[in-house]
Coordinates of N, CA and C in Angstrom, one line a residue:
M292 N 109.0 79.8 74.9 CA 109.7 80.9 75.3 C 110.4 80.8 76.8
S293 N 111.4 81.4 77.1 CA 112.0 81.3 78.2 C 111.9 82.3 79.2
Y294 N 112.3 82.0 80.4 CA 112.0 82.8 81.7 C 112.8 84.1 81.3
E295 N 113.9 84.1 80.6 CA 114.6 85.4 80.4 C 113.8 86.3 79.4
S296 N 113.0 85.6 78.6 CA 112.0 86.7 77.7 C 110.8 87.1 78.8
A297 N 110.4 86.5 79.6 CA 109.4 86.9 80.6 C 109.9 87.9 81.5
A298 N 111.0 87.9 82.0 CA 111.7 88.8 82.9 C 111.8 90.2 81.9
R299 N 112.3 90.1 80.8 CA 112.5 91.1 80.1 C 111.2 92.0 79.9
R300 N 110.0 91.3 79.9 CA 108.7 91.8 79.6 C 108.4 92.6 81.0
I301 N 108.6 91.8 81.9 CA 108.1 92.6 83.3 C 109.2 93.8 83.8
K302 N 110.4 93.6 83.2 CA 111.4 94.8 83.4 C 110.9 96.1 82.6
R303 N 110.3 95.8 81.4 CA 109.8 96.7 80.6 C 108.6 97.6 81.3
A304 N 107.7 96.7 81.9 CA 106.3 97.1 82.1 C 106.4 98.2 83.2
E305 N 105.3 99.2 83.1 CA 105.1 100.1 83.9 C 103.7 99.9 84.8
R306 N 102.9 99.3 84.1 CA 101.8 99.0 84.9 C 101.4 97.5 84.7
I307 N 101.3 96.7 85.7 CA 101.2 95.3 85.5 C 99.9 95.0 86.5
V308 N 99.1 94.0 85.6 CA 98.1 93.5 86.5 C 98.2 92.0 86.5
V309 N 98.0 91.6 87.8 CA 98.3 89.9 88.0 C 96.9 89.4 88.3
L310 N 96.5 88.6 87.5 CA 95.3 87.8 87.8 C 95.6 86.3 88.6
T311 N 95.2 86.1 89.6 CA 95.6 84.9 90.6 C 94.4 84.0 90.9
G312 N 94.6 82.7 91.0 CA 93.8 81.8 91.3 C 94.3 81.0 92.4
A313 N 93.5 79.7 92.7 CA 93.9 79.2 93.9 C 95.2 78.6 94.0
G314 N 95.8 78.3 92.8 CA 97.1 77.7 92.8 C 98.1 78.7 93.5
V315 N 97.9 80.0 93.7 CA 98.9 80.9 94.4 C 99.0 80.6 95.8
S316 N 97.8 79.9 96.3 CA 97.7 80.0 97.6 C 98.0 78.4 98.1
T317 N 98.1 77.5 97.1 CA 98.5 76.2 97.5 C 99.6 75.8 98.4
A318 N 100.7 76.6 98.1 CA 101.8 76.3 99.0 C 101.8 77.0 100.3
S319 N 100.6 77.8 100.6 CA 100.5 78.1 102.0 C 99.5 77.2 102.6
G320 N 99.1 76.1 102.1 CA 98.3 75.0 102.7 C 96.9 75.1 102.6
I321 N 96.5 76.2 101.7 CA 95.1 76.2 101.3 C 94.8 75.2 100.2
P322 N 93.9 74.5 100.0 CA 93.5 73.4 99.0 C 92.8 74.2 97.7
D323 N 93.3 73.8 96.7 CA 92.7 74.2 95.3 C 91.3 73.5 95.4
F324 N 90.2 74.3 95.6 CA 88.9 73.6 95.6 C 88.5 72.9 94.3
R325 N 89.0 73.1 93.0 CA 88.5 72.4 92.0 C 89.6 71.6 91.4
S326 N 90.7 71.5 91.9 CA 91.6 70.6 91.3 C 91.4 69.0 91.6
S327 N 92.0 68.3 91.1 CA 91.7 66.7 91.2 C 91.7 66.2 92.8
E328 N 92.5 67.3 93.5 CA 92.5 66.6 95.1 C 91.8 67.9 95.6
G329 N 91.0 68.7 95.0 CA 90.2 69.9 95.8 C 88.9 69.3 96.5
L330 N 88.5 70.4 97.4 CA 87.4 70.0 98.2 C 86.1 69.8 97.5
W331 N 85.9 70.4 96.4 CA 84.5 70.4 95.8 C 84.6 68.9 95.1
T332 N 85.6 68.4 94.7 CA 85.5 67.1 94.1 C 85.2 65.9 95.2
E333 N 85.2 66.2 96.4 CA 84.9 65.3 97.5 C 83.4 65.1 97.5
D334 N 82.7 66.1 97.3 CA 81.3 66.1 97.3 C 80.5 67.1 96.5
H335 N 80.0 66.9 95.4 CA 79.5 67.8 94.3 C 78.3 68.8 95.0
A336 N 77.7 68.2 96.1 CA 76.5 68.7 96.6 C 77.1 70.2 97.4
R337 N 78.3 70.2 97.6 CA 78.8 71.4 98.3 C 78.6 72.6 97.5
E338 N 78.4 72.5 96.3 CA 78.1 73.8 95.5 C 76.8 74.1 95.8
Y339 N 75.9 73.2 95.9 CA 74.4 73.4 96.4 C 74.4 74.0 97.8
Y340 N 75.2 73.6 98.7 CA 75.1 74.1 99.9 C 75.7 75.4 100.1
M341 N 76.7 75.6 99.0 CA 77.4 76.9 99.4 C 76.7 78.0 98.3
S342 N 75.4 78.0 98.0 CA 74.6 78.8 97.3 C 73.7 79.9 97.9
N343 N 73.6 81.0 97.4 CA 72.9 82.0 98.1 C 71.4 81.5 98.4
D344 N 71.0 80.8 97.5 CA 69.6 80.0 97.7 C 69.5 79.2 98.9
Y345 N 70.6 78.4 99.0 CA 70.5 77.7 100.4 C 70.7 78.5 101.5
F346 N 71.7 79.4 101.6 CA 71.8 80.5 102.7 C 70.4 81.2 103.1
Q347 N 69.7 81.6 101.9 CA 68.4 82.3 102.4 C 67.4 81.3 102.8
K348 N 67.4 80.1 102.6 CA 66.4 79.2 102.8 C 66.7 78.4 104.2
H349 N 68.1 78.3 104.4 CA 68.5 77.4 105.7 C 69.7 78.1 106.2
P350 N 69.7 79.4 106.7 CA 70.8 79.8 107.2 C 71.7 79.4 108.2
D351 N 70.8 78.9 109.1 CA 71.7 78.1 110.4 C 72.4 76.9 110.0
D352 N 71.9 76.0 109.1 CA 72.6 74.9 108.5 C 73.8 75.3 107.5
F353 N 73.4 76.5 106.8 CA 74.5 76.8 106.0 C 75.7 77.2 106.6
W354 N 75.6 78.1 107.5 CA 76.7 78.5 108.4 C 77.6 77.3 109.0
K355 N 77.0 76.2 109.3 CA 77.7 75.0 109.9 C 78.6 74.3 108.7
K356 N 77.8 74.2 107.6 CA 78.6 73.8 106.5 C 79.4 74.6 105.9
Y357 N 79.4 75.9 105.9 CA 80.4 76.8 105.4 C 81.7 77.0 106.3
K358 N 81.6 76.8 107.4 CA 82.8 77.0 108.5 C 83.5 75.7 108.2
A359 N 82.8 74.5 108.1 CA 83.6 73.4 108.0 C 84.2 73.2 106.4
I360 N 83.5 73.7 105.5 CA 84.2 73.5 104.0 C 85.2 74.4 103.8
F361 N 85.1 75.7 104.5 CA 86.3 76.6 104.1 C 87.2 76.6 105.2
R362 N 87.1 75.8 106.2 CA 88.1 75.5 107.4 C 88.3 76.9 108.2
L363 N 87.3 77.7 108.5 CA 87.7 78.9 109.0 C 88.4 79.0 110.2
K364 N 88.4 77.8 111.0 CA 89.3 77.8 112.2 C 90.6 78.0 111.8
L365 N 91.1 77.5 110.6 CA 92.4 77.6 110.1 C 93.0 78.6 109.4
L366 N 92.0 79.6 109.1 CA 92.2 80.5 108.3 C 93.3 81.5 108.7
Q367 N 93.4 81.9 110.0 CA 94.2 82.6 110.4 C 95.5 82.2 110.8
E368 N 95.7 80.7 110.4 CA 97.0 80.3 110.6 C 97.8 80.2 109.2
Y369 N 97.1 80.7 108.2 CA 97.7 80.5 106.8 C 98.4 81.8 106.7
R370 N 99.6 81.7 106.0 CA 100.6 82.9 105.7 C 101.0 83.0 104.2
P371 N 101.2 84.1 103.8 CA 101.6 84.2 102.4 C 103.0 83.4 102.3
N372 N 103.0 83.0 100.7 CA 104.1 82.2 100.5 C 105.1 82.9 99.4
N373 N 106.0 82.4 98.8 CA 107.0 83.1 98.0 C 106.3 83.5 96.9
V374 N 105.0 83.1 96.4 CA 104.5 83.8 95.3 C 104.0 85.1 95.6
H375 N 103.2 85.0 96.8 CA 102.6 86.2 97.1 C 103.7 87.3 97.6
Q376 N 104.6 86.8 98.0 CA 105.8 87.9 98.1 C 106.3 88.4 97.0
F377 N 106.6 87.4 95.9 CA 107.0 87.9 94.5 C 106.3 89.0 93.9
I378 N 104.9 88.7 94.1 CA 103.9 89.8 93.5 C 104.0 90.8 94.1
H379 N 104.3 91.2 95.6 CA 104.4 92.3 96.0 C 105.8 93.0 95.7
E380 N 106.7 92.3 95.6 CA 107.9 92.7 95.1 C 108.2 93.2 93.7
L381 N 107.0 92.9 92.9 CA 107.2 93.6 91.8 C 106.7 95.1 91.8
E382 N 106.3 95.4 93.0 CA 106.1 96.9 93.0 C 107.3 97.7 93.1
S383 N 107.2 98.9 92.6 CA 108.4 99.7 92.7 C 108.0 101.3 92.6
D384 N 109.0 102.2 92.7 CA 108.6 103.6 92.5 C 108.3 103.7 90.9
R385 N 108.7 103.0 90.1 CA 108.5 103.2 88.6 C 107.2 102.2 88.1
R386 N 107.0 101.0 88.9 CA 106.0 100.1 88.4 C 104.9 100.2 89.4
N387 N 103.7 100.3 88.8 CA 102.5 100.2 89.5 C 101.9 98.6 89.3
V388 N 101.5 97.8 90.3 CA 101.1 96.5 90.3 C 99.7 96.4 90.7
S389 N 98.8 96.0 90.2 CA 97.4 95.7 90.6 C 97.1 94.1 90.6
V390 N 96.6 93.6 91.7 CA 96.3 92.3 91.7 C 94.7 92.1 91.7
I391 N 94.3 91.1 90.7 CA 93.0 90.7 90.7 C 92.9 89.5 91.0
T392 N 92.2 88.9 92.2 CA 92.4 87.6 92.6 C 90.9 86.9 92.7
Q393 N 91.0 85.7 92.6 CA 90.0 84.8 92.6 C 89.8 84.3 94.1
N394 N 91.0 84.4 94.7 CA 91.1 83.7 96.0 C 90.3 84.6 97.1
V395 N 89.9 84.0 98.1 CA 89.2 84.7 99.2 C 89.7 84.6 100.5
D396 N 91.1 84.3 100.4 CA 91.9 84.2 101.8 C 92.5 85.4 102.4
G397 N 92.7 86.5 101.7 CA 93.2 87.6 102.2 C 94.7 87.5 102.4
L398 N 95.4 86.6 101.5 CA 96.8 86.5 101.6 C 97.7 87.5 100.9
H399 N 96.9 88.0 99.9 CA 97.6 89.1 99.2 C 97.9 90.4 100.2
Q400 N 96.8 90.7 100.8 CA 96.9 91.8 101.7 C 97.8 91.5 102.9
L401 N 97.8 90.4 103.4 CA 99.1 89.9 104.3 C 100.3 90.2 103.7
A402 N 100.5 90.0 102.6 CA 101.7 90.0 101.7 C 102.2 91.6 101.4
V403 N 101.1 92.5 102.0 CA 101.3 93.8 101.6 C 101.3 94.4 100.2
S404 N 100.4 93.7 99.4 CA 100.3 94.3 98.0 C 99.5 95.4 98.1
S405 N 99.8 96.3 97.5 CA 99.2 97.7 97.6 C 97.7 97.8 97.1
S406 N 97.5 97.2 96.0 CA 96.2 97.2 95.1 C 95.7 95.8 95.0
V407 N 94.7 95.4 95.7 CA 94.0 94.1 95.6 C 92.5 94.2 95.3
L408 N 92.1 93.6 94.4 CA 90.7 93.5 94.0 C 90.3 92.0 94.3
E409 N 89.4 91.8 95.1 CA 88.9 90.5 95.7 C 87.7 90.2 94.8
Y410 N 87.8 89.7 93.6 CA 86.9 89.4 92.6 C 85.8 88.5 93.1
H411 N 86.1 87.5 94.0 CA 85.0 86.6 94.6 C 84.6 86.9 96.0
G412 N 85.0 88.1 96.4 CA 84.9 88.6 97.9 C 85.9 88.0 98.7
S413 N 85.7 87.8 100.2 CA 86.6 87.5 101.2 C 86.0 86.7 102.2
L414 N 86.7 85.8 102.7 CA 86.3 85.0 104.0 C 86.7 85.6 105.1
N415 N 87.3 86.9 105.3 CA 87.7 87.6 106.3 C 86.7 88.5 106.9
H416 N 85.6 88.4 106.4 CA 84.4 89.3 107.0 C 83.2 88.9 106.5
S417 N 82.0 89.2 107.1 CA 80.7 89.1 106.9 C 79.7 90.1 107.1
F418 N 78.6 90.2 106.5 CA 77.9 91.5 106.8 C 76.5 91.4 107.0
C419 N 75.7 92.1 107.4 CA 74.2 92.3 107.7 C 73.5 92.6 106.2
Q420 N 72.5 91.9 105.8 CA 71.8 92.1 104.6 C 71.0 93.4 104.7
D421 N 70.4 93.5 106.1 CA 69.5 94.5 106.3 C 70.0 96.0 106.9
C422 N 71.1 95.9 107.6 CA 71.6 97.5 107.8 C 73.0 97.7 107.3
G423 N 73.6 96.6 106.6 CA 74.8 96.8 106.0 C 76.2 96.7 106.9
R424 N 75.9 96.5 108.0 CA 77.1 96.4 109.2 C 78.0 95.4 108.8
S425 N 79.3 95.4 108.8 CA 80.4 94.3 108.4 C 80.9 94.1 109.8
Y426 N 81.3 92.6 109.9 CA 81.7 92.1 111.0 C 83.1 91.3 110.5
P427 N 84.1 91.4 111.3 CA 85.4 90.7 111.0 C 85.2 89.2 111.3
L428 N 86.2 88.4 110.9 CA 86.3 86.9 111.1 C 86.2 86.6 112.6
E429 N 87.0 87.3 113.2 CA 87.1 87.0 114.8 C 85.6 86.9 115.2
S430 N 84.9 88.0 115.0 CA 83.6 88.1 115.4 C 82.5 86.9 115.0
V431 N 82.9 86.7 113.6 CA 81.8 85.5 113.1 C 82.2 84.1 113.6
M432 N 83.4 83.9 114.3 CA 83.9 82.6 114.9 C 83.4 82.6 116.3
E433 N 82.7 83.6 116.9 CA 82.4 83.6 118.4 C 81.3 82.6 118.5
T434 N 80.3 82.3 117.5 CA 79.1 81.7 117.6 C 79.1 80.8 116.4
M435 N 78.2 79.6 116.5 CA 78.1 78.9 115.2 C 77.4 79.5 114.2
V436 N 76.3 80.4 114.4 CA 75.6 81.1 113.7 C 75.6 82.5 114.1
P437 N 76.5 83.3 113.3 CA 76.7 84.8 113.6 C 75.4 85.6 113.1
V438 N 74.9 86.4 113.9 CA 74.0 87.5 113.8 C 74.4 88.8 114.1
C439 N 73.8 89.7 113.4 CA 74.0 91.3 113.5 C 73.7 91.8 114.8
R440 N 74.6 92.3 115.5 CA 74.4 92.8 117.0 C 73.3 94.0 116.8
N441 N 73.3 94.6 115.7 CA 72.5 95.9 115.6 C 71.0 95.4 115.4
C442 N 70.6 94.5 114.5 CA 69.3 94.2 114.3 C 68.9 92.6 114.4
G443 N 69.9 91.8 114.6 CA 69.5 90.4 114.9 C 69.5 89.4 113.7
T444 N 69.7 90.0 112.5 CA 69.7 89.4 111.3 C 70.9 88.5 111.2
T445 N 70.5 87.2 110.6 CA 71.9 86.2 110.2 C 72.7 86.8 109.3
L446 N 74.0 87.0 109.6 CA 75.1 87.5 108.8 C 75.1 86.7 107.6
K447 N 75.4 87.3 106.4 CA 75.9 86.6 105.2 C 77.4 86.7 105.0
P448 N 78.3 85.7 104.4 CA 79.7 85.8 104.3 C 79.8 86.8 103.2
G449 N 81.2 87.4 103.3 CA 81.6 88.4 102.3 C 82.1 87.6 101.2
V450 N 82.3 86.2 101.2 CA 82.7 85.6 100.0 C 81.5 85.5 99.0
M451 N 81.5 85.4 97.7 CA 80.6 85.2 96.9 C 80.1 83.9 96.9
L452 N 78.7 83.8 96.9 CA 78.3 82.5 97.0 C 77.7 82.1 95.5
F453 N 77.4 80.8 95.1 CA 76.8 80.3 93.9 C 75.6 80.9 93.7
G454 N 75.2 81.7 92.7 CA 74.2 82.5 92.6 C 74.1 83.9 92.8
D455 N 75.2 84.3 93.5 CA 75.4 85.7 93.7 C 75.7 86.4 92.4
L456 N 75.4 87.8 92.3 CA 76.0 88.5 91.1 C 77.4 89.0 91.3
I457 N 78.3 88.9 90.4 CA 79.5 89.4 90.3 C 79.6 90.7 90.4
T458 N 80.0 91.6 91.2 CA 79.9 93.1 91.3 C 81.4 93.6 90.9
A459 N 82.4 92.7 90.8 CA 83.7 93.3 90.6 C 84.2 93.4 89.2
H460 N 83.5 92.9 88.2 CA 83.9 92.5 86.9 C 84.3 93.9 86.4
D461 N 83.3 94.8 86.2 CA 83.7 96.1 85.5 C 84.8 96.8 86.2
E462 N 85.1 96.8 87.2 CA 86.0 97.5 87.9 C 87.4 96.7 87.5
A463 N 87.4 95.4 87.4 CA 88.5 94.5 86.8 C 89.0 94.9 85.4
E464 N 88.0 95.1 84.5 CA 88.3 95.5 83.2 C 88.8 96.9 83.4
W465 N 88.5 97.7 84.2 CA 88.9 99.3 84.2 C 90.5 99.2 84.5
I466 N 90.8 98.2 85.5 CA 91.9 98.0 85.8 C 93.0 97.5 84.6
I467 N 92.5 96.7 84.0 CA 93.1 95.9 83.1 C 93.4 96.9 81.8
K468 N 92.4 97.7 81.7 CA 92.6 98.7 80.5 C 93.8 99.6 80.5
E469 N 94.3 99.9 81.8 CA 95.4 100.5 81.9 C 96.8 100.0 81.9
A470 N 96.7 98.7 81.8 CA 97.9 97.7 81.9 C 98.6 97.7 80.7
D471 N 100.1 97.6 80.8 CA 101.0 97.2 79.6 C 101.2 95.7 79.7
L472 N 101.0 95.1 81.0 CA 101.3 93.6 81.2 C 100.5 92.9 81.9
L473 N 99.9 91.8 81.4 CA 98.9 91.1 82.1 C 99.7 89.6 82.7
L474 N 99.9 89.5 83.8 CA 100.6 88.4 84.5 C 99.4 87.3 85.1
V475 N 99.2 86.2 84.5 CA 98.2 85.3 85.1 C 98.9 84.3 85.9
M476 N 98.5 83.9 87.1 CA 99.1 82.8 87.8 C 98.4 81.9 88.5
G477 N 98.5 80.8 88.4 CA 97.7 79.6 89.3 C 96.3 79.6 89.1
T478 N 95.8 79.9 87.9 CA 94.3 79.6 87.7 C 94.2 78.9 86.4
S479 N 93.1 78.0 86.3 CA 92.9 77.3 85.1 C 92.1 77.9 84.1
L480 N 91.5 79.3 84.6 CA 90.7 80.2 83.8 C 89.4 79.4 83.3
Q481 N 88.8 78.8 84.1 CA 87.5 78.1 83.8 C 86.1 78.8 84.3
V482 N 86.5 79.5 85.4 CA 85.2 80.1 85.9 C 84.9 81.3 85.3
T483 N 83.6 81.4 84.8 CA 82.8 82.6 84.3 C 82.4 83.5 85.3
P484 N 82.5 84.9 85.0 CA 83.2 85.6 84.0 C 84.6 86.0 84.3
F485 N 85.4 85.5 85.3 CA 86.9 85.8 85.6 C 87.6 85.4 84.2
C486 N 87.1 84.2 83.7 CA 88.0 83.8 82.7 C 87.9 84.7 81.4
L487 N 87.1 85.6 81.4 CA 87.0 86.5 80.2 C 88.0 87.7 80.1
L488 N 88.5 87.9 81.3 CA 89.3 89.0 81.5 C 90.7 88.8 80.5
P489 N 91.2 87.8 80.5 CA 92.3 87.8 79.3 C 91.8 88.1 78.0
Y490 N 90.6 87.9 77.5 CA 90.1 88.1 76.4 C 89.9 89.6 76.3
Y491 N 89.5 90.3 77.2 CA 89.6 92.0 77.3 C 90.8 92.5 77.4
A492 N 91.9 91.8 78.0 CA 93.1 92.3 77.7 C 93.9 92.3 76.5
G493 N 93.3 91.3 75.6 CA 93.9 91.2 74.4 C 93.2 92.2 73.5
E494 N 92.0 92.4 73.8 CA 91.2 93.6 72.8 C 91.9 95.0 72.8
Q495 N 92.7 95.1 74.2 CA 93.3 96.5 74.2 C 94.4 96.8 73.3
G496 N 95.0 95.7 72.8 CA 96.1 95.8 71.6 C 97.4 96.2 72.0
R497 N 97.6 96.7 73.3 CA 99.0 97.0 73.7 C 99.4 96.3 74.9
T498 N 98.5 95.4 75.4 CA 98.9 94.7 76.6 C 99.7 93.3 76.4
S499 N 100.8 93.2 76.8 CA 101.6 91.9 76.7 C 101.0 91.1 77.6
S500 N 101.3 89.6 77.5 CA 100.6 88.8 78.6 C 101.3 87.5 78.7
I501 N 101.4 87.0 80.1 CA 102.2 85.7 80.4 C 101.3 85.0 81.2
L502 N 101.2 83.7 81.0 CA 100.6 82.7 81.9 C 101.3 81.8 82.6
I503 N 101.3 81.6 83.8 CA 102.1 80.6 84.7 C 101.2 79.7 85.3
N504 N 101.0 78.5 85.2 CA 100.1 77.5 85.7 C 100.7 76.1 85.6
N505 N 100.4 75.4 86.6 CA 101.1 74.0 86.8 C 100.5 73.1 85.7
E506 N 99.4 73.4 85.0 CA 99.1 72.4 83.9 C 98.4 73.3 82.8
P507 N 98.2 72.9 81.6 CA 97.7 73.6 80.6 C 96.2 74.0 80.7
T508 N 95.7 75.1 80.1 CA 94.5 75.7 80.3 C 93.9 75.7 78.8
D509 N 92.9 75.8 78.8 CA 92.2 76.0 77.2 C 92.2 77.5 76.9
K510 N 92.8 78.3 77.6 CA 93.1 79.6 77.2 C 94.5 79.8 76.9
D511 N 95.4 78.9 76.8 CA 96.9 79.2 76.6 C 97.2 80.1 75.4
D512 N 96.4 79.7 74.5 CA 96.6 80.5 73.1 C 96.3 82.0 73.1
L513 N 95.9 82.4 74.1 CA 95.5 83.8 74.4 C 96.8 84.6 74.9
F514 N 98.0 84.0 75.2 CA 99.0 84.5 75.9 C 100.2 84.6 75.1
D515 N 101.1 85.6 75.1 CA 102.3 85.6 74.4 C 103.4 84.7 75.0
I516 N 103.5 84.4 76.4 CA 104.3 83.5 77.0 C 103.5 82.6 77.8
V517 N 103.8 81.3 77.8 CA 103.0 80.1 78.7 C 104.2 79.3 79.3
F518 N 104.1 79.2 80.8 CA 104.7 78.3 81.3 C 103.9 77.3 82.1
H519 N 104.1 75.9 81.9 CA 103.4 75.0 82.9 C 104.3 74.4 83.7
D520 N 104.5 75.2 84.9 CA 105.6 75.0 85.8 C 104.8 75.2 87.2
D521 N 105.5 74.7 88.3 CA 105.2 74.8 89.7 C 105.4 76.6 90.0
L522 N 104.5 76.9 90.4 CA 104.6 78.5 90.8 C 105.8 78.8 91.6
S523 N 105.9 78.1 92.7 CA 107.1 78.4 93.5 C 108.6 78.3 92.6
Y524 N 108.7 77.3 91.8 CA 109.8 77.2 90.8 C 109.8 78.3 89.9
A525 N 108.7 78.7 89.4 CA 108.7 79.8 88.4 C 109.2 81.2 88.9
V526 N 108.7 81.5 90.2 CA 109.0 82.9 90.7 C 110.5 82.9 91.0
Q527 N 111.0 81.6 91.4 CA 112.3 81.6 92.0 C 113.4 82.0 90.6
Q528 N 112.9 81.4 89.4 CA 113.6 81.6 88.2 C 113.4 82.9 87.9
L529 N 112.2 83.7 88.0 CA 112.1 85.1 87.6 C 112.9 86.1 88.7
Q530 N 112.9 85.7 90.0 CA 113.5 86.5 90.9 C 115.0 86.6 90.5
E531 N 115.7 85.5 90.1 CA 117.0 85.6 90.0 C 117.4 86.5 88.7
L532 N 116.3 86.5 87.8 CA 116.7 87.3 86.6 C 116.2 88.8 86.6
L533 N 115.3 89.0 87.6 CA 115.0 90.4 87.8 C 115.7 91.1 88.8

């Protein structure tokens, strides 16, 4: 299929849902944590350290490792790239665009996308498990181990840890149910249950679908149109046609 065909489907769509993964943020300098060059491949024990179980048992050591692994000191230096901007620019008076992202970097919000569901949470805030008070990233970076100013409890990151329950899946399905186009960008669709969302879109019967990823996925056959291209190149092609 051609980019012309994809552009025609985007032009016809009135309600687009965009699923995004780590590939969308790599052009902003944020590494893909599970690619061949990603951070997780450097040390598989990191999944153990970034678990809810490890946080509950060793909160002080967890925070030291968490800040190093996610490079929190650099987070505020990252900026949206042309893929984030393209997704925002799809919005119009006629077209509603919702983003469901695996990314925890907050770049879709910085690109001013109107509707963003952070499926795996966010690095930009943490919260107290006892009183529920939320704290922004700036506050979390003031000390090595952040604690709640209200009750002294060690804060928990707003990002989903291994072993946490996914709470956004039902909302994601509800958003997809209303869509007439599913656009999936920069994800290998390997992480459950996020990878089930394209199946749900297909069950709706009226949802067209496009996948853009830099390499094949085992879900390619679920989509009407598939591109194995660099995302920056792909959005440039689409922008010229739209």
